[in-house]
Amino acid sequence: VYVRSFADSDGDGYGDLPGITGKLDYLAWLGIDCIWLSPTMPSPDDDWGYDVASYREVHPALGSMADLTTLVAEASRRGIRVLLDLVPNHTSAAHPWFAAALADRSAPARDYYVWADPAPGGGPPNNWRDATGGPAWTLDDRSGQYYLHNFLPSQPDLNWWNPAVHREFEEILRFWFDRGIAGFRIDVAHGLYH
């Protein structure tokens, strides 16, 4: 279900979680036993929600945590499980981890991302391209290092070689499982390790 366009419960022209809840009888009538929600976490929306700014909240344009809780409970009552889209390859540049990484080169969150020194000539570390065809590296002027982004420059890639990133995502998964989420579709699962 692409939440933003599936069903608008409040008439603002933007689909939302209560809109899906209102359509559960219809989905059950169709024989649906599981729904996968497109990105529902807060985001600046540079990439339709795939630039996550917080992994433990609901995008305010889509509703609230209470709305998601209601959706999960009402879906379960109808024998429908709810999956979320999880984006572990990268965050938004607006995520607090990246803000901390930019603010202090010695911050623990700095190693949550993929950084590299400039090439000997002073340019990007290599010739990698992102999904848009542009350079996959953006210079952080403050630190003099480049960060990797395989998508938009506002989507810095996470460093999955860092065990702390594993621990963060274990906690994120537990957070959602504890709220009744049945599972996840993992975005860019093939690209986690660089």
Coordinates of N, CA, C and O in Angstrom, one line a residue:
V1 N 0.9 -1.2 0.0 CA 0.0 0.0 0.0 C 0.9 1.2 0.0 O 1.7 1.4 0.9
Y2 N 0.7 2.1 -1.0 CA 1.4 3.4 -1.0 C 0.5 4.3 -0.2 O -0.5 4.8 -0.7
V3 N 0.9 4.5 1.1 CA 0.1 5.2 2.0 C -0.4 6.6 1.5 O -1.5 7.0 1.7
R4 N 0.5 7.3 0.9 CA 0.2 8.7 0.5 C -0.8 8.8 -0.5 O -1.4 9.9 -0.7
S5 N -1.2 7.7 -1.2 CA -2.2 7.9 -2.3 C -3.4 6.9 -2.1 O -4.3 6.9 -2.9
F6 N -3.3 6.0 -1.1 CA -4.3 4.9 -1.0 C -5.7 5.4 -0.5 O -6.7 5.1 -1.2
A7 N -5.7 6.1 0.6 CA -7.0 6.5 1.1 C -6.7 7.7 2.1 O -5.9 7.6 3.0
D8 N -7.5 8.8 1.8 CA -7.3 10.0 2.6 C -8.5 10.1 3.5 O -9.6 10.3 3.1
S9 N -8.2 10.1 4.8 CA -9.3 10.0 5.8 C -9.8 11.4 6.2 O -10.9 11.6 6.7
D10 N -8.9 12.5 6.0 CA -9.3 13.8 6.5 C -9.5 14.8 5.4 O -9.7 16.0 5.7
G11 N -9.5 14.4 4.1 CA -9.8 15.3 3.0 C -8.7 16.3 2.7 O -9.0 17.3 2.0
D12 N -7.5 16.1 3.2 CA -6.4 17.0 2.8 C -5.7 16.7 1.5 O -4.8 17.4 1.2
G13 N -6.2 15.7 0.8 CA -5.6 15.3 -0.4 C -4.4 14.4 -0.3 O -3.7 14.2 -1.3
Y14 N -4.1 13.9 0.9 CA -2.9 13.1 1.1 C -3.3 11.9 1.9 O -4.0 12.0 2.9
G15 N -3.0 10.7 1.3 CA -3.4 9.5 2.0 C -2.7 9.4 3.4 O -1.7 10.0 3.7
D16 N -3.4 8.6 4.3 CA -2.9 8.5 5.6 C -3.2 7.1 6.2 O -3.9 6.3 5.6
L17 N -2.7 6.9 7.4 CA -2.9 5.6 8.1 C -4.4 5.4 8.5 O -4.9 4.3 8.3
P18 N -5.1 6.4 9.0 CA -6.5 6.2 9.3 C -7.3 5.8 8.0 O -8.3 5.1 8.1
G19 N -6.8 6.3 6.9 CA -7.5 6.0 5.6 C -7.4 4.5 5.3 O -8.3 3.9 4.8
I20 N -6.2 3.9 5.6 CA -6.1 2.5 5.4 C -6.9 1.7 6.4 O -7.6 0.7 6.0
T21 N -7.0 2.2 7.6 CA -7.8 1.5 8.6 C -9.3 1.5 8.2 O -9.9 0.5 8.3
G22 N -9.7 2.6 7.6 CA -11.1 2.7 7.1 C -11.3 1.7 5.9 O -12.5 1.5 5.6
K23 N -10.3 1.2 5.3 CA -10.5 0.3 4.1 C -10.2 -1.2 4.5 O -10.1 -2.0 3.6
L24 N -10.0 -1.5 5.7 CA -9.6 -2.8 6.1 C -10.7 -3.9 5.8 O -10.4 -5.0 5.4
D25 N -11.9 -3.5 5.9 CA -13.0 -4.5 5.6 C -12.9 -4.8 4.1 O -13.1 -6.0 3.7
Y26 N -12.7 -3.8 3.3 CA -12.6 -4.0 1.8 C -11.4 -4.9 1.5 O -11.5 -5.9 0.8
L27 N -10.2 -4.6 2.2 CA -9.0 -5.5 2.0 C -9.3 -6.9 2.4 O -8.9 -7.8 1.7
A28 N -9.9 -7.1 3.6 CA -10.2 -8.4 4.0 C -11.2 -9.1 3.0 O -11.0 -10.3 2.8
W29 N -12.2 -8.4 2.5 CA -13.1 -9.0 1.5 C -12.3 -9.4 0.3 O -12.7 -10.5 -0.3
L30 N -11.3 -8.7 -0.1 CA -10.4 -9.1 -1.2 C -9.6 -10.4 -0.9 O -9.0 -11.0 -1.8
G31 N -9.5 -10.8 0.3 CA -8.7 -11.9 0.7 C -7.3 -11.6 1.1 O -6.5 -12.5 1.3
I32 N -7.1 -10.3 1.3 CA -5.7 -9.9 1.7 C -5.4 -10.4 3.1 O -6.3 -10.2 4.0
D33 N -4.3 -11.0 3.4 CA -3.9 -11.4 4.7 C -2.7 -10.7 5.2 O -2.2 -10.9 6.4
C34 N -2.1 -9.8 4.4 CA -0.9 -9.0 4.8 C -0.9 -7.8 4.0 O -1.1 -7.8 2.8
I35 N -0.5 -6.7 4.6 CA -0.3 -5.5 3.8 C 1.1 -4.9 4.2 O 1.6 -5.0 5.3
W36 N 1.8 -4.5 3.1 CA 3.1 -3.9 3.2 C 2.9 -2.4 3.0 O 2.4 -2.0 1.9
L37 N 3.3 -1.6 4.0 CA 3.1 -0.2 3.9 C 4.4 0.5 3.3 O 5.5 0.2 3.8
S38 N 4.2 1.3 2.3 CA 5.4 2.1 1.8 C 5.9 2.9 3.0 O 5.3 3.0 4.1
P39 N 7.0 3.6 2.8 CA 7.7 4.3 4.0 C 6.7 5.1 4.8 O 6.0 5.9 4.3
T40 N 6.7 4.9 6.1 CA 5.8 5.5 7.0 C 6.6 6.4 8.1 O 6.0 7.0 9.0
M41 N 7.9 6.3 8.0 CA 8.7 7.0 9.0 C 9.0 8.5 8.6 O 8.9 8.8 7.5
P42 N 9.3 9.4 9.6 CA 9.5 10.8 9.3 C 10.6 10.9 8.3 O 11.6 10.2 8.3
S43 N 10.4 11.9 7.4 CA 11.4 12.1 6.3 C 11.2 13.5 5.7 O 10.1 14.0 5.7
P44 N 12.3 14.1 5.2 CA 12.1 15.4 4.5 C 11.5 15.2 3.1 O 11.1 16.1 2.4
D45 N 11.3 13.9 2.7 CA 10.6 13.5 1.5 C 11.4 14.0 0.2 O 10.8 14.3 -0.8
D46 N 12.7 13.9 0.3 CA 13.5 14.1 -0.9 C 13.4 12.9 -1.8 O 13.6 13.1 -3.0
D47 N 13.1 11.8 -1.3 CA 12.9 10.5 -2.1 C 11.7 9.7 -1.6 O 11.8 8.6 -1.3
W48 N 10.6 10.4 -1.5 CA 9.3 9.8 -1.2 C 9.3 8.9 0.1 O 8.7 7.9 0.1
G49 N 10.0 9.4 1.1 CA 10.1 8.7 2.4 C 11.2 7.8 2.5 O 11.4 7.2 3.6
Y50 N 12.0 7.5 1.5 CA 13.1 6.6 1.6 C 14.3 7.3 2.1 O 15.4 6.7 2.2
D51 N 14.2 8.5 2.5 CA 15.3 9.3 3.2 C 14.8 9.5 4.7 O 14.2 10.5 5.0
V52 N 15.0 8.5 5.5 CA 14.5 8.4 6.9 C 15.2 9.3 7.8 O 16.4 9.3 7.9
A53 N 14.4 10.2 8.5 CA 15.0 11.1 9.5 C 14.8 10.6 10.9 O 15.5 11.1 11.8
S54 N 14.0 9.6 11.1 CA 13.8 8.9 12.4 C 13.2 7.6 12.2 O 12.2 7.4 11.6
Y55 N 13.8 6.5 12.8 CA 13.4 5.2 12.6 C 12.3 4.7 13.6 O 11.8 3.6 13.5
R56 N 12.0 5.5 14.6 CA 11.1 5.1 15.7 C 9.9 6.0 15.8 O 9.3 6.1 16.9
E57 N 9.5 6.6 14.7 CA 8.3 7.5 14.7 C 7.5 7.3 13.4 O 8.0 6.6 12.5
V58 N 6.4 8.0 13.4 CA 5.5 7.9 12.2 C 5.6 9.3 11.5 O 5.6 10.3 12.2
H59 N 5.7 9.3 10.2 CA 5.7 10.6 9.5 C 4.4 11.4 9.8 O 3.3 10.8 9.6
P60 N 4.5 12.6 10.3 CA 3.3 13.3 10.7 C 2.3 13.5 9.6 O 1.1 13.6 9.9
A61 N 2.7 13.6 8.4 CA 1.7 13.8 7.3 C 0.9 12.5 7.1 O -0.2 12.6 6.5
L62 N 1.3 11.4 7.6 CA 0.6 10.1 7.5 C -0.3 9.7 8.7 O -1.1 8.8 8.6
G63 N 0.0 10.4 9.8 CA -0.8 10.1 11.0 C 0.2 10.1 12.2 O 1.3 10.7 12.2
S64 N -0.2 9.4 13.2 CA 0.5 9.3 14.5 C 0.8 7.9 14.8 O 0.4 7.0 14.2
M65 N 1.6 7.7 15.9 CA 1.9 6.4 16.4 C 0.6 5.7 16.8 O 0.4 4.5 16.6
A66 N -0.3 6.5 17.4 CA -1.6 5.9 17.8 C -2.4 5.4 16.6 O -3.0 4.4 16.7
D67 N -2.3 6.2 15.5 CA -3.0 5.7 14.3 C -2.4 4.4 13.7 O -3.1 3.5 13.3
L68 N -1.1 4.3 13.8 CA -0.4 3.0 13.4 C -0.8 1.9 14.3 O -1.1 0.8 13.9
T69 N -0.9 2.2 15.6 CA -1.3 1.1 16.6 C -2.7 0.7 16.3 O -3.0 -0.5 16.3
T70 N -3.6 1.6 16.0 CA -5.0 1.3 15.7 C -5.0 0.4 14.4 O -5.7 -0.6 14.3
L71 N -4.3 0.8 13.4 CA -4.2 0.1 12.1 C -3.8 -1.3 12.4 O -4.4 -2.3 11.9
V72 N -2.7 -1.5 13.1 CA -2.2 -2.9 13.4 C -3.2 -3.7 14.1 O -3.5 -4.9 13.8
A73 N -3.9 -3.1 15.1 CA -4.8 -3.9 16.0 C -6.1 -4.2 15.1 O -6.5 -5.4 15.2
E74 N -6.6 -3.3 14.3 CA -7.8 -3.5 13.5 C -7.4 -4.5 12.4 O -8.3 -5.4 12.0
A75 N -6.3 -4.4 11.8 CA -5.9 -5.4 10.8 C -5.8 -6.8 11.4 O -6.3 -7.7 10.8
S76 N -5.2 -6.9 12.6 CA -5.0 -8.2 13.2 C -6.4 -8.8 13.5 O -6.6 -10.0 13.3
R77 N -7.3 -8.0 13.9 CA -8.7 -8.5 14.2 C -9.3 -9.1 12.9 O -10.2 -10.0 13.0
R78 N -8.9 -8.7 11.8 CA -9.4 -9.2 10.5 C -8.4 -10.3 9.9 O -8.6 -10.7 8.7
G79 N -7.4 -10.7 10.6 CA -6.5 -11.7 10.1 C -5.5 -11.1 9.1 O -4.9 -11.9 8.3
I80 N -5.2 -9.8 9.2 CA -4.3 -9.2 8.3 C -3.1 -8.7 9.1 O -3.2 -8.0 10.1
R81 N -1.9 -9.1 8.6 CA -0.7 -8.7 9.3 C -0.2 -7.4 8.6 O -0.4 -7.2 7.4
V82 N 0.6 -6.6 9.3 CA 1.2 -5.4 8.7 C 2.7 -5.4 8.7 O 3.3 -5.7 9.7
L83 N 3.2 -5.2 7.5 CA 4.7 -5.0 7.3 C 5.0 -3.6 7.1 O 4.3 -2.9 6.4
L84 N 6.2 -3.2 7.5 CA 6.7 -1.8 7.2 C 7.9 -1.9 6.2 O 8.6 -2.9 6.1
D85 N 8.1 -0.8 5.5 CA 9.3 -0.7 4.7 C 10.4 -0.1 5.6 O 10.2 0.9 6.3
L86 N 11.5 -0.8 5.6 CA 12.7 -0.4 6.4 C 13.8 -0.1 5.5 O 14.1 -0.8 4.5
V87 N 14.5 1.1 5.7 CA 15.5 1.6 4.8 C 16.8 1.6 5.6 O 17.2 2.6 6.2
P88 N 17.6 0.5 5.7 CA 18.8 0.4 6.4 C 20.1 0.8 5.7 O 21.1 0.9 6.3
N89 N 20.0 1.0 4.4 CA 21.2 1.3 3.6 C 21.7 2.7 3.8 O 22.9 3.0 3.8
H90 N 20.8 3.6 4.1 CA 21.1 5.0 4.2 C 20.1 5.7 5.1 O 19.0 5.2 5.4
T91 N 20.4 6.9 5.6 CA 19.4 7.7 6.3 C 19.2 9.0 5.5 O 19.9 9.2 4.5
S92 N 18.4 9.8 6.0 CA 18.3 11.2 5.5 C 19.5 12.0 6.1 O 20.0 11.7 7.2
A93 N 20.0 13.0 5.4 CA 21.0 13.9 6.0 C 20.4 14.6 7.2 O 21.2 15.2 8.0
A94 N 19.1 14.6 7.3 CA 18.4 15.3 8.5 C 18.4 14.4 9.7 O 17.9 14.8 10.7
H95 N 18.8 13.1 9.6 CA 18.8 12.2 10.7 C 19.8 12.7 11.8 O 20.8 13.2 11.5
P96 N 19.4 12.6 13.1 CA 20.3 13.0 14.1 C 21.7 12.4 14.1 O 22.7 13.0 14.5
W97 N 21.8 11.1 13.6 CA 23.1 10.5 13.5 C 24.0 11.2 12.6 O 25.1 11.4 12.9
F98 N 23.4 11.6 11.4 CA 24.2 12.3 10.5 C 24.6 13.7 11.0 O 25.7 14.2 10.7
A99 N 23.7 14.4 11.6 CA 23.9 15.7 12.2 C 25.1 15.6 13.2 O 26.0 16.4 13.2
A100 N 25.1 14.6 14.0 CA 26.2 14.4 15.0 C 27.5 14.1 14.2 O 28.6 14.5 14.6
A101 N 27.4 13.3 13.1 CA 28.6 12.9 12.3 C 29.2 14.1 11.7 O 30.5 14.2 11.6
L102 N 28.4 15.1 11.2 CA 28.9 16.3 10.6 C 29.5 17.2 11.7 O 30.4 18.0 11.4
A103 N 28.9 17.3 12.8 CA 29.3 18.2 13.9 C 30.6 17.9 14.5 O 31.4 18.9 14.9
D104 N 31.0 16.7 14.6 CA 32.2 16.3 15.3 C 32.8 15.0 14.7 O 32.2 14.0 14.7
R105 N 34.0 15.2 14.1 CA 34.7 14.0 13.5 C 35.0 12.9 14.4 O 35.1 11.8 14.0
S106 N 35.0 13.2 15.7 CA 35.3 12.2 16.7 C 34.0 11.6 17.4 O 34.1 10.7 18.2
A107 N 32.9 12.1 16.9 CA 31.6 11.6 17.4 C 31.4 10.1 17.1 O 31.8 9.7 16.0
P108 N 30.9 9.3 18.0 CA 30.6 7.9 17.6 C 29.8 7.7 16.4 O 30.0 6.8 15.6
A109 N 28.8 8.6 16.1 CA 28.0 8.5 15.0 C 28.7 8.7 13.7 O 28.3 8.4 12.6
R110 N 29.9 9.3 13.7 CA 30.7 9.6 12.5 C 30.9 8.2 11.8 O 30.8 8.2 10.6
D111 N 31.3 7.2 12.5 CA 31.5 5.9 11.9 C 30.3 5.1 11.6 O 30.3 4.0 11.1
Y112 N 29.1 5.7 11.8 CA 27.9 5.1 11.3 C 27.7 5.3 9.8 O 26.9 4.6 9.2
Y113 N 28.6 6.1 9.2 CA 28.5 6.4 7.8 C 29.8 6.1 7.1 O 30.8 5.9 7.8
V114 N 29.8 6.0 5.8 CA 31.0 5.7 5.0 C 31.7 7.0 4.6 O 31.1 7.8 3.8
W115 N 32.9 7.2 5.1 CA 33.7 8.4 4.8 C 35.0 8.0 4.2 O 35.5 6.9 4.4
A116 N 35.5 8.9 3.4 CA 36.8 8.7 2.8 C 37.5 10.0 2.6 O 36.9 11.0 2.3
D117 N 38.9 9.9 2.6 CA 39.7 11.1 2.3 C 39.7 11.4 0.8 O 39.4 10.5 0.0
P118 N 40.0 12.6 0.4 CA 40.0 12.9 -1.0 C 41.1 12.1 -1.7 O 42.1 11.6 -1.1
A119 N 40.9 11.9 -3.0 CA 42.0 11.3 -3.8 C 43.2 12.2 -3.8 O 43.2 13.3 -3.4
P120 N 44.4 11.6 -4.2 CA 45.6 12.4 -4.2 C 45.5 13.8 -4.9 O 46.1 14.7 -4.5
G121 N 44.7 13.8 -6.0 CA 44.5 15.1 -6.7 C 43.5 16.0 -6.0 O 43.3 17.1 -6.5
G122 N 42.9 15.6 -4.9 CA 42.0 16.5 -4.2 C 40.5 16.2 -4.5 O 39.7 16.8 -3.8
G123 N 40.2 15.4 -5.4 CA 38.8 15.2 -5.8 C 38.2 14.0 -5.0 O 38.8 13.5 -4.0
P124 N 37.1 13.5 -5.4 CA 36.4 12.3 -4.8 C 37.4 11.1 -4.7 O 38.3 11.0 -5.5
P125 N 37.1 10.3 -3.7 CA 38.0 9.1 -3.5 C 38.1 8.2 -4.7 O 39.1 7.5 -4.9
N126 N 37.1 8.1 -5.5 CA 37.0 7.2 -6.6 C 36.0 7.7 -7.6 O 35.3 8.7 -7.4
N127 N 35.7 6.9 -8.7 CA 34.8 7.4 -9.7 C 33.4 6.8 -9.6 O 32.7 6.8 -10.6
W128 N 33.0 6.3 -8.4 CA 31.7 5.7 -8.2 C 30.6 6.7 -8.6 O 30.8 7.9 -8.3
R129 N 29.5 6.2 -9.1 CA 28.4 7.0 -9.5 C 27.2 6.6 -8.6 O 27.1 5.4 -8.2
D130 N 26.3 7.5 -8.3 CA 25.1 7.2 -7.5 C 24.0 6.8 -8.5 O 24.2 6.8 -9.7
A131 N 22.8 6.5 -8.0 CA 21.7 6.0 -8.8 C 21.2 7.0 -9.8 O 20.6 6.7 -10.8
T132 N 21.5 8.3 -9.6 CA 21.1 9.4 -10.5 C 22.1 9.6 -11.6 O 21.8 10.4 -12.5
G133 N 23.3 8.9 -11.5 CA 24.3 9.1 -12.5 C 25.3 10.2 -12.1 O 26.4 10.3 -12.7
G134 N 25.1 10.8 -11.0 CA 26.1 11.8 -10.4 C 27.1 11.1 -9.6 O 27.1 9.9 -9.3
P135 N 28.1 11.9 -9.1 CA 29.1 11.3 -8.2 C 28.5 10.8 -6.9 O 27.5 11.3 -6.4
A136 N 29.0 9.6 -6.5 CA 28.5 9.0 -5.3 C 29.1 9.5 -4.0 O 28.8 9.0 -2.9
W137 N 29.9 10.5 -4.1 CA 30.6 11.1 -3.0 C 30.3 12.6 -2.9 O 30.3 13.3 -3.9
T138 N 30.1 13.1 -1.7 CA 29.9 14.5 -1.5 C 30.9 15.0 -0.4 O 31.0 14.3 0.6
L139 N 31.5 16.1 -0.7 CA 32.5 16.6 0.2 C 31.9 17.3 1.4 O 31.0 18.1 1.2
D140 N 32.3 17.0 2.6 CA 32.0 17.7 3.8 C 33.1 18.7 4.0 O 34.2 18.4 4.5
D141 N 32.8 20.0 3.7 CA 33.8 21.0 3.7 C 34.5 21.1 5.1 O 35.7 21.4 5.3
R142 N 33.7 21.0 6.1 CA 34.1 21.2 7.5 C 35.2 20.2 7.9 O 36.2 20.5 8.5
S143 N 35.0 18.9 7.5 CA 36.0 17.9 7.9 C 37.0 17.6 6.8 O 38.0 16.9 7.1
G144 N 36.7 18.0 5.6 CA 37.6 17.7 4.5 C 37.5 16.3 4.0 O 38.3 15.9 3.1
Q145 N 36.5 15.5 4.4 CA 36.3 14.2 4.0 C 35.0 14.1 3.1 O 34.1 15.0 3.2
Y146 N 34.9 13.0 2.3 CA 33.8 12.8 1.5 C 32.9 11.7 2.2 O 33.4 10.8 2.8
Y147 N 31.6 11.9 2.0 CA 30.7 10.8 2.5 C 30.0 10.1 1.3 O 29.8 10.8 0.2
L148 N 29.8 8.8 1.4 CA 29.2 8.1 0.3 C 27.7 8.2 0.3 O 27.1 8.1 1.4
H149 N 27.1 8.3 -0.9 CA 25.6 8.2 -1.0 C 25.4 7.5 -2.4 O 25.7 8.1 -3.4
N150 N 24.8 6.4 -2.3 CA 24.5 5.6 -3.5 C 23.2 6.1 -4.2 O 22.8 5.7 -5.2
F151 N 22.5 7.0 -3.5 CA 21.3 7.6 -4.0 C 21.5 9.1 -4.0 O 22.5 9.6 -4.5
L152 N 20.6 9.9 -3.5 CA 20.8 11.4 -3.4 C 21.9 11.8 -2.4 O 22.1 11.1 -1.4
P153 N 22.5 13.0 -2.7 CA 23.5 13.5 -1.7 C 22.8 13.7 -0.3 O 23.5 13.6 0.7
S154 N 21.5 13.8 -0.2 CA 20.8 13.9 1.0 C 20.5 12.6 1.7 O 19.7 12.5 2.7
Q155 N 21.1 11.5 1.1 CA 20.8 10.1 1.6 C 22.2 9.5 1.9 O 22.6 8.5 1.2
P156 N 22.9 9.9 2.9 CA 24.2 9.3 3.2 C 24.1 7.8 3.6 O 23.3 7.4 4.3
D157 N 25.0 7.0 3.0 CA 25.0 5.6 3.2 C 25.6 5.2 4.6 O 26.6 5.8 5.1
L158 N 24.9 4.3 5.2 CA 25.4 3.8 6.5 C 26.5 2.8 6.4 O 26.6 2.1 5.3
N159 N 27.3 2.7 7.4 CA 28.5 1.8 7.4 C 28.2 0.5 8.2 O 28.3 0.5 9.4
W160 N 27.8 -0.5 7.4 CA 27.4 -1.7 8.0 C 28.6 -2.6 8.5 O 28.4 -3.6 9.1
W161 N 29.8 -2.1 8.3 CA 30.9 -2.8 8.9 C 31.1 -2.4 10.3 O 31.8 -3.1 11.1
N162 N 30.4 -1.4 10.8 CA 30.4 -0.9 12.2 C 29.4 -1.7 13.0 O 28.2 -1.6 12.7
P163 N 29.8 -2.5 14.0 CA 28.8 -3.3 14.8 C 27.8 -2.4 15.5 O 26.7 -2.9 15.8
A164 N 28.1 -1.1 15.8 CA 27.2 -0.2 16.4 C 25.9 0.0 15.5 O 24.8 0.1 16.0
V165 N 26.1 0.0 14.2 CA 25.0 0.1 13.3 C 24.1 -1.1 13.4 O 22.9 -1.0 13.4
H166 N 24.7 -2.3 13.5 CA 23.9 -3.5 13.7 C 23.1 -3.4 15.0 O 21.9 -3.7 15.0
R167 N 23.7 -3.0 16.1 CA 23.0 -2.8 17.3 C 21.8 -1.9 17.2 O 20.7 -2.1 17.7
E168 N 22.1 -0.7 16.5 CA 21.0 0.3 16.3 C 19.8 -0.4 15.6 O 18.6 -0.2 16.0
F169 N 20.1 -1.2 14.6 CA 19.0 -1.7 13.8 C 18.3 -2.9 14.6 O 17.1 -3.1 14.4
E170 N 19.1 -3.6 15.4 CA 18.4 -4.6 16.3 C 17.4 -3.9 17.2 O 16.3 -4.4 17.3
E171 N 17.8 -2.8 17.7 CA 16.9 -2.0 18.6 C 15.7 -1.5 17.8 O 14.5 -1.5 18.3
I172 N 15.9 -1.0 16.6 CA 14.8 -0.5 15.8 C 13.8 -1.6 15.4 O 12.6 -1.4 15.5
L173 N 14.3 -2.8 15.0 CA 13.5 -3.9 14.7 C 12.7 -4.3 16.0 O 11.4 -4.5 15.9
R174 N 13.3 -4.4 17.1 CA 12.6 -4.8 18.4 C 11.5 -3.7 18.7 O 10.4 -4.1 19.1
F175 N 11.8 -2.5 18.5 CA 10.9 -1.4 18.7 C 9.6 -1.7 18.0 O 8.5 -1.6 18.5
W176 N 9.7 -2.0 16.7 CA 8.5 -2.2 15.8 C 7.9 -3.5 16.1 O 6.6 -3.6 16.1
F177 N 8.6 -4.6 16.3 CA 8.0 -5.9 16.7 C 7.2 -5.8 18.0 O 6.1 -6.4 18.1
D178 N 7.7 -5.0 18.9 CA 7.0 -4.8 20.2 C 5.7 -4.1 20.0 O 4.8 -4.1 20.8
R179 N 5.5 -3.4 18.8 CA 4.3 -2.7 18.5 C 3.4 -3.5 17.6 O 2.5 -2.9 17.0
G180 N 3.7 -4.7 17.4 CA 2.8 -5.6 16.6 C 3.1 -5.7 15.1 O 2.4 -6.3 14.4
I181 N 4.2 -5.0 14.7 CA 4.5 -5.1 13.2 C 5.0 -6.5 13.0 O 5.8 -7.1 13.7
A182 N 4.5 -7.2 11.9 CA 4.8 -8.6 11.6 C 6.1 -8.8 10.9 O 6.7 -9.9 11.0
G183 N 6.6 -7.8 10.2 CA 7.9 -8.0 9.5 C 8.2 -6.7 8.7 O 7.5 -5.7 8.8
F184 N 9.2 -6.9 7.9 CA 9.7 -5.7 7.1 C 10.1 -6.1 5.7 O 10.5 -7.2 5.4
R185 N 9.9 -5.2 4.8 CA 10.5 -5.2 3.5 C 11.8 -4.4 3.6 O 11.7 -3.3 4.1
I186 N 12.9 -5.0 3.3 CA 14.2 -4.3 3.5 C 14.6 -3.6 2.2 O 14.8 -4.3 1.2
D187 N 14.6 -2.3 2.2 CA 15.0 -1.5 1.0 C 16.5 -1.6 0.8 O 17.3 -1.5 1.7
V188 N 17.0 -1.8 -0.4 CA 18.4 -1.9 -0.8 C 19.2 -2.9 0.0 O 20.3 -2.7 0.4
A189 N 18.5 -4.0 0.3 CA 19.2 -5.1 1.1 C 20.5 -5.5 0.5 O 21.5 -5.8 1.1
H190 N 20.6 -5.5 -0.9 CA 21.8 -6.0 -1.6 C 22.9 -5.0 -1.5 O 24.1 -5.3 -1.8
G191 N 22.7 -3.8 -1.0 CA 23.7 -2.7 -1.0 C 24.2 -2.3 0.4 O 24.9 -1.3 0.5
L192 N 24.0 -3.1 1.4 CA 24.3 -2.7 2.7 C 25.8 -2.6 3.0 O 26.3 -1.7 3.7
Y193 N 26.6 -3.5 2.4 CA 28.1 -3.5 2.7 C 28.8 -2.9 1.5 O 28.6 -3.3 0.3
H194 N 29.7 -1.9 1.8 CA 30.4 -1.2 0.7 C 31.9 -1.6 0.8 O 32.4 -1.7 1.9

